[in-house]
Coordinates of C-alpha atoms in Angstrom, one line a residue:
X1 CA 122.8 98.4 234.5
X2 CA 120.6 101.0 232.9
X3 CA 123.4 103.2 231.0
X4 CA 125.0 99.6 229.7
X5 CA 121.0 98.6 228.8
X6 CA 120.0 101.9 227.0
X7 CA 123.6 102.3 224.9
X8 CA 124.2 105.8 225.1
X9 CA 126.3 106.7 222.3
X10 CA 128.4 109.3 221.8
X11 CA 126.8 110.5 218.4
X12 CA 123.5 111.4 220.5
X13 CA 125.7 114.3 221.9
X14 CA 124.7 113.6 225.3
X15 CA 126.0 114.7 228.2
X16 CA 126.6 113.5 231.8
X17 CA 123.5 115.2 233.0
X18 CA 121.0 114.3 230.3
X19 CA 122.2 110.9 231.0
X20 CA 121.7 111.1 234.4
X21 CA 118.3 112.6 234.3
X22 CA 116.9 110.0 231.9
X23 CA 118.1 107.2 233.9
X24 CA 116.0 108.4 236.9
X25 CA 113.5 108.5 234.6
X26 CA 113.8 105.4 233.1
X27 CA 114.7 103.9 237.0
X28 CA 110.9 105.3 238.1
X29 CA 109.4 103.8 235.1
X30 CA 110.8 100.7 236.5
X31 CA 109.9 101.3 239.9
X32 CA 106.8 102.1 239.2
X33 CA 105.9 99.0 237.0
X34 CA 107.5 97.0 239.8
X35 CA 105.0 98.7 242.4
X36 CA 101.9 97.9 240.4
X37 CA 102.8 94.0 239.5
X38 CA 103.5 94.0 243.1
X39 CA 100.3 95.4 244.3
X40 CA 98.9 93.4 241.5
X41 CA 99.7 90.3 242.9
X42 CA 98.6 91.4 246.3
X43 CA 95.0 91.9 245.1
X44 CA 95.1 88.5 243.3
X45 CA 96.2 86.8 246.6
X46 CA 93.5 88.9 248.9
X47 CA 91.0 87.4 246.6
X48 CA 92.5 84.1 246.6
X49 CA 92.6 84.2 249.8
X50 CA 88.7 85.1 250.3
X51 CA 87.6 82.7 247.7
X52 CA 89.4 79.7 249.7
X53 CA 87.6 81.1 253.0
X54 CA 84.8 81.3 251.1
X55 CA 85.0 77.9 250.0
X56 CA 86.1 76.5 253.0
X57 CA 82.9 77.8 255.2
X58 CA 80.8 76.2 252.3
X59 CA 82.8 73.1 252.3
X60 CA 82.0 73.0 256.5
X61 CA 78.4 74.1 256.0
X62 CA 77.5 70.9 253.3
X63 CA 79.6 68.8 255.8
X64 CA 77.8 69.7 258.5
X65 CA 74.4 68.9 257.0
X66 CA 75.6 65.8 255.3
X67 CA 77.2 65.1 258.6
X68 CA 73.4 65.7 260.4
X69 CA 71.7 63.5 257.3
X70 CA 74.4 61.0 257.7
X71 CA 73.4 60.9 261.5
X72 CA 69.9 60.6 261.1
X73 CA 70.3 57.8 258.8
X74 CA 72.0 55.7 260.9
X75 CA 70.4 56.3 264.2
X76 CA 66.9 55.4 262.0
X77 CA 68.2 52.6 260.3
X78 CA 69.7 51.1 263.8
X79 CA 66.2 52.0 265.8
X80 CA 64.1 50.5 262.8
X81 CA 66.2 47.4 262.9
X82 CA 66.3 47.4 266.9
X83 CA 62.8 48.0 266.6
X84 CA 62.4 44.6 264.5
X85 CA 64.4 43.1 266.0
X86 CA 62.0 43.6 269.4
X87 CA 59.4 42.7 267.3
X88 CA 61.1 39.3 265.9
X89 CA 62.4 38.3 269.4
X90 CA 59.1 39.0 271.1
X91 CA 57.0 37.0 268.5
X92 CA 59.2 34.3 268.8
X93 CA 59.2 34.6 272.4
X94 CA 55.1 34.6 272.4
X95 CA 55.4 31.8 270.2
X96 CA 57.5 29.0 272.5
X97 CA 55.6 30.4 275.1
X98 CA 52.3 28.8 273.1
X99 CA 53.9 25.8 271.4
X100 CA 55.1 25.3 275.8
X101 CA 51.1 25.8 277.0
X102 CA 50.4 23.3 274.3
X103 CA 52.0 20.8 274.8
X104 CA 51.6 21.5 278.7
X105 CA 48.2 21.2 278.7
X106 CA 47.4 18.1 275.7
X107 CA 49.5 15.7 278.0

């Protein structure tokens, strides 16, 4: 593949071994380019890899307090109406119970 990409021509007067030896050069030129795109992209997925962890403890962390505000929200807004409600019910309750005496006692 290399001899057929680098055309060696016979007007370079080069021989079999010249060839040779700047194929293995060319070949660990290659290699070597391969080897650092390589490790390259090994570096970009490490960080990739440590932004999504990154992002994912975050992501947990707001959950978890919007999780703990969303809790506290609705336990307050159920005790606040339960509350009322109490409140409502007993007031009502205390007033049958003096509209009853009432009209109990005016017979």
């Amino acid at each position: 593949m290399i001899e057929r990409t680098l055309e060696w021509g016979e007007k370079k007067d080069r021989n079999k071994t010249t060839q040779t030896g700047w194929t293995k050069i060319v070949l660990f030129i290659v290699e070597q380019l391969r080897e650092g795109y390589q490790d390259a992209i090994r570096e970009e997925r490490r960080e990739r890899q440590k932004r999504t962890v990154t992002q994912l403890i975050l992501y947990q962390i707001i959950t978890t307090q919007y999780m703990y505000l969303y809790l506290y929200l609705y336990l307050y807004l159920h005790l606040y109406l339960y509350l009322h409600l109490h409140l409502y019910l007993y007031l009502l309750f205390v007033c049958i119970n003096i509209i009853l005496i009432d009209l109990l006692t005016n017979r």
